[in-house]
PDB file of C-alpha atoms in Angstrom:
ATOM      1  CA  UNK A  52      93.463 101.579 100.988  1.00  0.00           C
ATOM      2  CA  UNK A  53      96.996 100.578 101.932  1.00  0.00           C
ATOM      3  CA  UNK A  54      99.232 103.014 103.734  1.00  0.00           C
ATOM      4  CA  UNK A  55     103.006 102.627 103.516  1.00  0.00           C
ATOM      5  CA  UNK A  56     105.385 104.552 105.740  1.00  0.00           C
ATOM      6  CA  UNK A  57     109.086 105.004 105.317  1.00  0.00           C
ATOM      7  CA  UNK A  58     111.413 104.516 106.913  1.00  0.00           C
ATOM      8  CA  UNK A  59     110.270 101.839 109.349  1.00  0.00           C
ATOM      9  CA  UNK A  60     112.812 103.077 111.848  1.00  0.00           C
ATOM     10  CA  UNK A  61     115.043 106.078 112.089  1.00  0.00           C
ATOM     11  CA  UNK A  62     117.922 107.060 114.341  1.00  0.00           C
ATOM     12  CA  UNK A  63     118.434 110.738 114.977  1.00  0.00           C
ATOM     13  CA  UNK A  64     119.823 113.173 117.506  1.00  0.00           C
ATOM     14  CA  UNK A  65     118.358 116.010 119.504  1.00  0.00           C
ATOM     15  CA  UNK A  66     118.217 119.065 117.288  1.00  0.00           C
ATOM     16  CA  UNK A  67     118.002 117.113 114.034  1.00  0.00           C
ATOM     17  CA  UNK A  68     115.400 117.758 111.365  1.00  0.00           C
ATOM     18  CA  UNK A  69     113.501 114.588 110.577  1.00  0.00           C
ATOM     19  CA  UNK A  70     111.054 113.697 107.824  1.00  0.00           C
ATOM     20  CA  UNK A  71     108.772 110.667 107.718  1.00  0.00           C
ATOM     21  CA  UNK A  72     106.946 109.737 104.532  1.00  0.00           C
ATOM     22  CA  UNK A  73     103.556 108.117 104.078  1.00  0.00           C
ATOM     23  CA  UNK A  74     102.169 106.898 100.775  1.00  0.00           C
ATOM     24  CA  UNK A  75      98.587 105.833 100.063  1.00  0.00           C
ATOM     25  CA  UNK A  76      97.715 103.161  97.525  1.00  0.00           C
ATOM     26  CA  UNK A  77      95.183 105.524  95.952  1.00  0.00           C
ATOM     27  CA  UNK A  78      94.391 109.185  96.208  1.00  0.00           C
ATOM     28  CA  UNK A  79      92.997 110.202  99.583  1.00  0.00           C
ATOM     29  CA  UNK A  80      92.936 113.956  98.911  1.00  0.00           C
ATOM     30  CA  UNK A  81      94.084 115.396 102.245  1.00  0.00           C
ATOM     31  CA  UNK A  82      92.376 112.839 104.503  1.00  0.00           C
ATOM     32  CA  UNK A  83      95.585 112.015 106.306  1.00  0.00           C
ATOM     33  CA  UNK A  84      96.318 112.073 110.021  1.00  0.00           C
ATOM     34  CA  UNK A  85      99.497 111.628 112.022  1.00  0.00           C
ATOM     35  CA  UNK A  86      99.718 110.117 115.505  1.00  0.00           C
ATOM     36  CA  UNK A  87     102.503 109.804 118.028  1.00  0.00           C
ATOM     37  CA  UNK A  88     102.685 106.828 120.354  1.00  0.00           C
ATOM     38  CA  UNK A  89     105.008 106.288 123.283  1.00  0.00           C
ATOM     39  CA  UNK A  90     105.521 102.866 124.882  1.00  0.00           C
ATOM     40  CA  UNK A  91     102.602 101.724 126.991  1.00  0.00           C
ATOM     41  CA  UNK A  92     100.488 104.727 126.016  1.00  0.00           C
ATOM     42  CA  UNK A  93      97.566 105.319 123.703  1.00  0.00           C
ATOM     43  CA  UNK A  94      98.269 107.124 120.430  1.00  0.00           C
ATOM     44  CA  UNK A  95      98.057 110.890 120.420  1.00  0.00           C
ATOM     45  CA  UNK A  96      96.728 112.865 117.471  1.00  0.00           C
ATOM     46  CA  UNK A  97      99.301 115.341 116.154  1.00  0.00           C
ATOM     47  CA  UNK A  98      98.083 116.437 112.749  1.00  0.00           C
ATOM     48  CA  UNK A  99      94.815 116.022 110.874  1.00  0.00           C
ATOM     49  CA  UNK A 100      93.811 116.888 107.352  1.00  0.00           C
ATOM     50  CA  UNK A 101      97.437 116.392 106.274  1.00  0.00           C
ATOM     51  CA  UNK A 102      98.638 119.690 107.703  1.00  0.00           C
ATOM     52  CA  UNK A 103      96.436 120.946 110.563  1.00  0.00           C
ATOM     53  CA  UNK A 104      98.331 120.924 113.815  1.00  0.00           C
ATOM     54  CA  UNK A 105      96.233 119.929 116.806  1.00  0.00           C
ATOM     55  CA  UNK A 106      95.895 122.293 119.735  1.00  0.00           C
ATOM     56  CA  UNK A 107      98.810 121.972 122.093  1.00  0.00           C
ATOM     57  CA  UNK A 108     101.118 120.229 119.640  1.00  0.00           C
ATOM     58  CA  UNK A 109     104.450 122.057 119.326  1.00  0.00           C
ATOM     59  CA  UNK A 110     105.009 124.009 116.148  1.00  0.00           C
ATOM     60  CA  UNK A 111     108.160 122.034 115.359  1.00  0.00           C
ATOM     61  CA  UNK A 112     105.776 119.406 114.005  1.00  0.00           C
ATOM     62  CA  UNK A 113     104.398 119.977 110.527  1.00  0.00           C
ATOM     63  CA  UNK A 114     102.635 117.954 107.877  1.00  0.00           C
ATOM     64  CA  UNK A 115     102.264 118.323 104.160  1.00  0.00           C
ATOM     65  CA  UNK A 116     101.056 116.536 101.066  1.00  0.00           C
ATOM     66  CA  UNK A 117      97.907 115.597  99.225  1.00  0.00           C
ATOM     67  CA  UNK A 118      96.719 112.857  96.944  1.00  0.00           C
ATOM     68  CA  UNK A 119      98.966 109.889  97.670  1.00  0.00           C
ATOM     69  CA  UNK A 120     102.166 111.323  99.154  1.00  0.00           C
ATOM     70  CA  UNK A 121     102.499 112.899 102.572  1.00  0.00           C
ATOM     71  CA  UNK A 122     105.237 113.905 104.972  1.00  0.00           C
ATOM     72  CA  UNK A 123     105.578 114.556 108.674  1.00  0.00           C
ATOM     73  CA  UNK A 124     108.480 116.814 109.571  1.00  0.00           C
ATOM     74  CA  UNK A 125     109.935 117.544 112.970  1.00  0.00           C
ATOM     75  CA  UNK A 126     112.094 120.624 112.572  1.00  0.00           C
ATOM     76  CA  UNK A 127     114.301 120.262 115.638  1.00  0.00           C
ATOM     77  CA  UNK A 128     114.020 117.022 117.569  1.00  0.00           C
ATOM     78  CA  UNK A 129     113.486 117.243 121.290  1.00  0.00           C
ATOM     79  CA  UNK A 130     114.046 114.396 123.763  1.00  0.00           C
ATOM     80  CA  UNK A 131     110.301 113.901 124.206  1.00  0.00           C
ATOM     81  CA  UNK A 132     109.814 113.342 120.451  1.00  0.00           C
ATOM     82  CA  UNK A 133     111.417 109.926 120.457  1.00  0.00           C
ATOM     83  CA  UNK A 134     108.415 107.696 119.851  1.00  0.00           C
ATOM     84  CA  UNK A 135     106.627 105.784 117.102  1.00  0.00           C
ATOM     85  CA  UNK A 136     104.690 107.737 114.505  1.00  0.00           C
ATOM     86  CA  UNK A 137     101.747 106.467 112.475  1.00  0.00           C
ATOM     87  CA  UNK A 138      99.945 107.889 109.520  1.00  0.00           C
ATOM     88  CA  UNK A 139      96.262 107.123 109.016  1.00  0.00           C
ATOM     89  CA  UNK A 140      93.954 107.632 106.076  1.00  0.00           C
ATOM     90  CA  UNK A 141      90.425 108.809 106.792  1.00  0.00           C
ATOM     91  CA  UNK A 142      89.154 108.834 103.215  1.00  0.00           C
ATOM     92  CA  UNK A 143      87.033 105.692 103.500  1.00  0.00           C
ATOM     93  CA  UNK A 144      84.093 106.169 105.829  1.00  0.00           C
ATOM     94  CA  UNK A 145      85.024 104.965 109.304  1.00  0.00           C
ATOM     95  CA  UNK A 146      87.526 102.454 107.889  1.00  0.00           C
ATOM     96  CA  UNK A 147      90.538 104.499 108.841  1.00  0.00           C
ATOM     97  CA  UNK A 148      93.567 102.338 108.186  1.00  0.00           C
ATOM     98  CA  UNK A 149      97.054 103.016 109.522  1.00  0.00           C
ATOM     99  CA  UNK A 150     100.537 102.855 108.158  1.00  0.00           C
ATOM    100  CA  UNK A 151     102.898 100.340 109.745  1.00  0.00           C
ATOM    101  CA  UNK A 152     104.607 102.964 111.874  1.00  0.00           C
ATOM    102  CA  UNK A 153     107.988 104.659 112.030  1.00  0.00           C
ATOM    103  CA  UNK A 154     110.038 104.178 115.172  1.00  0.00           C
ATOM    104  CA  UNK A 155     112.151 107.232 115.903  1.00  0.00           C
ATOM    105  CA  UNK A 156     115.127 106.371 118.094  1.00  0.00           C
ATOM    106  CA  UNK A 157     117.955 108.288 119.618  1.00  0.00           C
TER     107      UNK A 157
ATOM    108  CA  UNK B 135      86.848 116.465 129.575  1.00  0.00           C
ATOM    109  CA  UNK B 136      86.297 113.516 127.280  1.00  0.00           C
ATOM    110  CA  UNK B 137      87.134 110.195 128.862  1.00  0.00           C
ATOM    111  CA  UNK B 138      86.985 106.732 127.340  1.00  0.00           C
ATOM    112  CA  UNK B 139      87.382 103.719 129.578  1.00  0.00           C
ATOM    113  CA  UNK B 140      87.705 100.245 128.115  1.00  0.00           C
ATOM    114  CA  UNK B 141      87.022  97.060 130.010  1.00  0.00           C
ATOM    115  CA  UNK B 142      86.349  93.396 129.392  1.00  0.00           C
ATOM    116  CA  UNK B 143      89.750  92.246 128.254  1.00  0.00           C
ATOM    117  CA  UNK B 144      91.476  89.189 129.621  1.00  0.00           C
ATOM    118  CA  UNK B 145      92.679  85.689 128.840  1.00  0.00           C
ATOM    119  CA  UNK B 146      90.514  83.524 126.621  1.00  0.00           C
ATOM    120  CA  UNK B 147      91.028  80.198 124.911  1.00  0.00           C
ATOM    121  CA  UNK B 148      91.160  79.849 121.143  1.00  0.00           C
ATOM    122  CA  UNK B 149      87.653  79.596 119.762  1.00  0.00           C
ATOM    123  CA  UNK B 150      86.217  81.449 122.707  1.00  0.00           C
ATOM    124  CA  UNK B 151      84.451  84.786 122.976  1.00  0.00           C
ATOM    125  CA  UNK B 152      84.926  88.078 124.790  1.00  0.00           C
ATOM    126  CA  UNK B 153      82.928  91.272 124.900  1.00  0.00           C
ATOM    127  CA  UNK B 154      84.779  94.533 125.296  1.00  0.00           C
ATOM    128  CA  UNK B 155      83.113  97.685 126.553  1.00  0.00           C
ATOM    129  CA  UNK B 156      84.111 101.313 126.236  1.00  0.00           C
ATOM    130  CA  UNK B 157      82.335 103.731 128.556  1.00  0.00           C
ATOM    131  CA  UNK B 158      82.414 107.356 127.460  1.00  0.00           C
ATOM    132  CA  UNK B 159      81.936 110.522 129.464  1.00  0.00           C
ATOM    133  CA  UNK B 160      82.295 114.239 128.873  1.00  0.00           C
ATOM    134  CA  UNK B 161      80.709 114.226 125.432  1.00  0.00           C
ATOM    135  CA  UNK B 162      77.351 114.016 123.693  1.00  0.00           C
ATOM    136  CA  UNK B 163      77.932 110.377 122.933  1.00  0.00           C
ATOM    137  CA  UNK B 164      75.351 109.874 120.210  1.00  0.00           C
ATOM    138  CA  UNK B 165      76.916 112.668 118.164  1.00  0.00           C
ATOM    139  CA  UNK B 166      80.100 110.746 117.535  1.00  0.00           C
ATOM    140  CA  UNK B 167      81.130 107.687 115.609  1.00  0.00           C
ATOM    141  CA  UNK B 168      83.350 105.346 117.565  1.00  0.00           C
ATOM    142  CA  UNK B 169      85.973 102.830 116.573  1.00  0.00           C
ATOM    143  CA  UNK B 170      88.048 100.025 117.979  1.00  0.00           C
ATOM    144  CA  UNK B 171      91.763  99.869 117.182  1.00  0.00           C
ATOM    145  CA  UNK B 172      94.085  97.113 118.312  1.00  0.00           C
ATOM    146  CA  UNK B 173      97.802  96.685 118.717  1.00  0.00           C
ATOM    147  CA  UNK B 174      99.410  93.275 118.939  1.00  0.00           C
ATOM    148  CA  UNK B 175     102.512  93.011 121.130  1.00  0.00           C
ATOM    149  CA  UNK B 176     105.398  94.816 119.451  1.00  0.00           C
ATOM    150  CA  UNK B 177     103.307  95.590 116.376  1.00  0.00           C
ATOM    151  CA  UNK B 178     101.602  98.594 114.843  1.00  0.00           C
ATOM    152  CA  UNK B 179      98.079  99.934 115.078  1.00  0.00           C
ATOM    153  CA  UNK B 180      95.296  98.078 113.293  1.00  0.00           C
ATOM    154  CA  UNK B 181      91.854  99.601 112.822  1.00  0.00           C
ATOM    155  CA  UNK B 182      89.331  96.882 113.717  1.00  0.00           C
ATOM    156  CA  UNK B 183      85.786  98.214 113.576  1.00  0.00           C
ATOM    157  CA  UNK B 184      83.731 101.401 113.538  1.00  0.00           C
ATOM    158  CA  UNK B 185      80.132 102.411 114.216  1.00  0.00           C
ATOM    159  CA  UNK B 186      78.198 105.548 113.351  1.00  0.00           C
ATOM    160  CA  UNK B 187      76.743 107.774 116.045  1.00  0.00           C
ATOM    161  CA  UNK B 188      73.231 106.405 115.647  1.00  0.00           C
ATOM    162  CA  UNK B 189      74.472 102.822 115.432  1.00  0.00           C
ATOM    163  CA  UNK B 190      72.941 102.266 112.015  1.00  0.00           C
ATOM    164  CA  UNK B 191      76.211 101.808 110.154  1.00  0.00           C
ATOM    165  CA  UNK B 192      78.994  99.450 111.103  1.00  0.00           C
ATOM    166  CA  UNK B 193      82.334  98.702 109.492  1.00  0.00           C
ATOM    167  CA  UNK B 194      84.892  95.931 109.950  1.00  0.00           C
ATOM    168  CA  UNK B 195      88.415  95.099 108.948  1.00  0.00           C
ATOM    169  CA  UNK B 196      88.659  92.013 106.763  1.00  0.00           C
ATOM    170  CA  UNK B 197      90.637  90.276 109.507  1.00  0.00           C
ATOM    171  CA  UNK B 198      87.638  90.281 111.862  1.00  0.00           C
ATOM    172  CA  UNK B 199      84.636  90.373 109.538  1.00  0.00           C
ATOM    173  CA  UNK B 200      82.147  87.663 110.406  1.00  0.00           C
ATOM    174  CA  UNK B 201      83.686  87.092 113.855  1.00  0.00           C
ATOM    175  CA  UNK B 202      83.478  90.473 115.566  1.00  0.00           C
ATOM    176  CA  UNK B 203      80.431  92.656 116.056  1.00  0.00           C
ATOM    177  CA  UNK B 204      80.366  96.288 117.133  1.00  0.00           C
ATOM    178  CA  UNK B 205      77.371  97.897 118.795  1.00  0.00           C
ATOM    179  CA  UNK B 206      76.538 100.826 121.016  1.00  0.00           C
ATOM    180  CA  UNK B 207      74.085 101.881 123.686  1.00  0.00           C
ATOM    181  CA  UNK B 208      73.579 105.630 123.489  1.00  0.00           C
ATOM    182  CA  UNK B 209      71.670 105.643 126.761  1.00  0.00           C
ATOM    183  CA  UNK B 210      74.583 104.071 128.592  1.00  0.00           C
ATOM    184  CA  UNK B 211      77.203 106.021 126.582  1.00  0.00           C
ATOM    185  CA  UNK B 212      78.940 102.757 125.839  1.00  0.00           C
ATOM    186  CA  UNK B 213      80.291 101.056 122.736  1.00  0.00           C
ATOM    187  CA  UNK B 214      80.872  97.319 122.640  1.00  0.00           C
ATOM    188  CA  UNK B 215      82.964  94.885 120.666  1.00  0.00           C
ATOM    189  CA  UNK B 216      81.741  91.301 120.688  1.00  0.00           C
ATOM    190  CA  UNK B 217      84.606  89.043 119.671  1.00  0.00           C
ATOM    191  CA  UNK B 218      83.839  85.452 118.696  1.00  0.00           C
ATOM    192  CA  UNK B 219      85.929  82.558 117.399  1.00  0.00           C
ATOM    193  CA  UNK B 220      89.037  84.119 118.854  1.00  0.00           C
ATOM    194  CA  UNK B 221      92.472  83.107 117.605  1.00  0.00           C
ATOM    195  CA  UNK B 222      95.988  83.826 118.832  1.00  0.00           C
ATOM    196  CA  UNK B 223      96.234  86.533 116.162  1.00  0.00           C
ATOM    197  CA  UNK B 224      93.540  88.484 118.027  1.00  0.00           C
ATOM    198  CA  UNK B 225      95.828  88.920 121.037  1.00  0.00           C
ATOM    199  CA  UNK B 226      96.403  92.645 121.402  1.00  0.00           C
ATOM    200  CA  UNK B 227      95.652  95.743 123.378  1.00  0.00           C
ATOM    201  CA  UNK B 228      92.274  97.014 122.219  1.00  0.00           C
ATOM    202  CA  UNK B 229      91.655 100.745 122.223  1.00  0.00           C
ATOM    203  CA  UNK B 230      88.407 102.560 121.648  1.00  0.00           C
ATOM    204  CA  UNK B 231      88.597 105.925 119.949  1.00  0.00           C
ATOM    205  CA  UNK B 232      86.227 108.777 119.218  1.00  0.00           C
ATOM    206  CA  UNK B 233      85.939 109.854 115.616  1.00  0.00           C
ATOM    207  CA  UNK B 234      85.521 113.565 115.057  1.00  0.00           C
ATOM    208  CA  UNK B 235      86.129 115.396 111.825  1.00  0.00           C
ATOM    209  CA  UNK B 236      87.756 112.450 110.048  1.00  0.00           C
ATOM    210  CA  UNK B 237      90.221 111.775 112.843  1.00  0.00           C
ATOM    211  CA  UNK B 238      90.467 109.895 116.126  1.00  0.00           C
ATOM    212  CA  UNK B 239      90.837 112.728 118.592  1.00  0.00           C
ATOM    213  CA  UNK B 240      90.309 110.877 121.866  1.00  0.00           C
ATOM    214  CA  UNK B 241      91.481 107.425 122.862  1.00  0.00           C
ATOM    215  CA  UNK B 242      90.979 105.180 125.836  1.00  0.00           C
ATOM    216  CA  UNK B 243      93.854 103.637 127.742  1.00  0.00           C
ATOM    217  CA  UNK B 244      93.281 100.226 126.192  1.00  0.00           C
ATOM    218  CA  UNK B 245      92.320  96.794 127.473  1.00  0.00           C
ATOM    219  CA  UNK B 246      94.548  93.771 126.840  1.00  0.00           C
ATOM    220  CA  UNK B 247      93.247  90.597 125.251  1.00  0.00           C
ATOM    221  CA  UNK B 248      95.259  87.398 125.268  1.00  0.00           C
ATOM    222  CA  UNK B 249      94.131  84.307 123.391  1.00  0.00           C
ATOM    223  CA  UNK B 250      95.946  81.199 124.475  1.00  0.00           C
ATOM    224  CA  UNK B 251      95.289  77.654 125.579  1.00  0.00           C
TER     225      UNK B 251
END
């Protein structure tokens, strides 16, 4: 299953509302996760099951979608949100492929 | 607290082999599938290989199938990635990750692999 994110990069300002899109090459129901990665660090799980926010993740992050089309929304960007975001499908047993990433820049 | 600690990375020549290890603590290790994910310099995340909790089922990305082998020792709480016939395209930071509920909820800090003559 191929995962395609858009855009590949995005410039935004503190306080902006930002949406990142992820499309699967076939239906994955809601088996879609979002990760945040900062330079030199391991990825951090933000959202699983397309819309379930992980414990400790700020509520300005939200996810939606099902089937093939998904979105990650950050309602009001904070300085610490500037990072790279990846979607991941978990529909195929233990072969959890990633999108190519979206770099969010100031 | 769940901790994953990778080791075994380093510099290897093309055609050579390396074995990565990921030591886990703070969890009932055999209850969880584990995966390896890599990230080439300046590139995105690439899922490489996964193994079920009992070790009976293994999965590989096409890019490494036939060259890499994943295994685990549930007594030592460790998962391994044996990498053979290495090429420059295998140069990356390799992360191990715990799979729980169809997501990777814990990650190690990564171990770098560089393949160069």
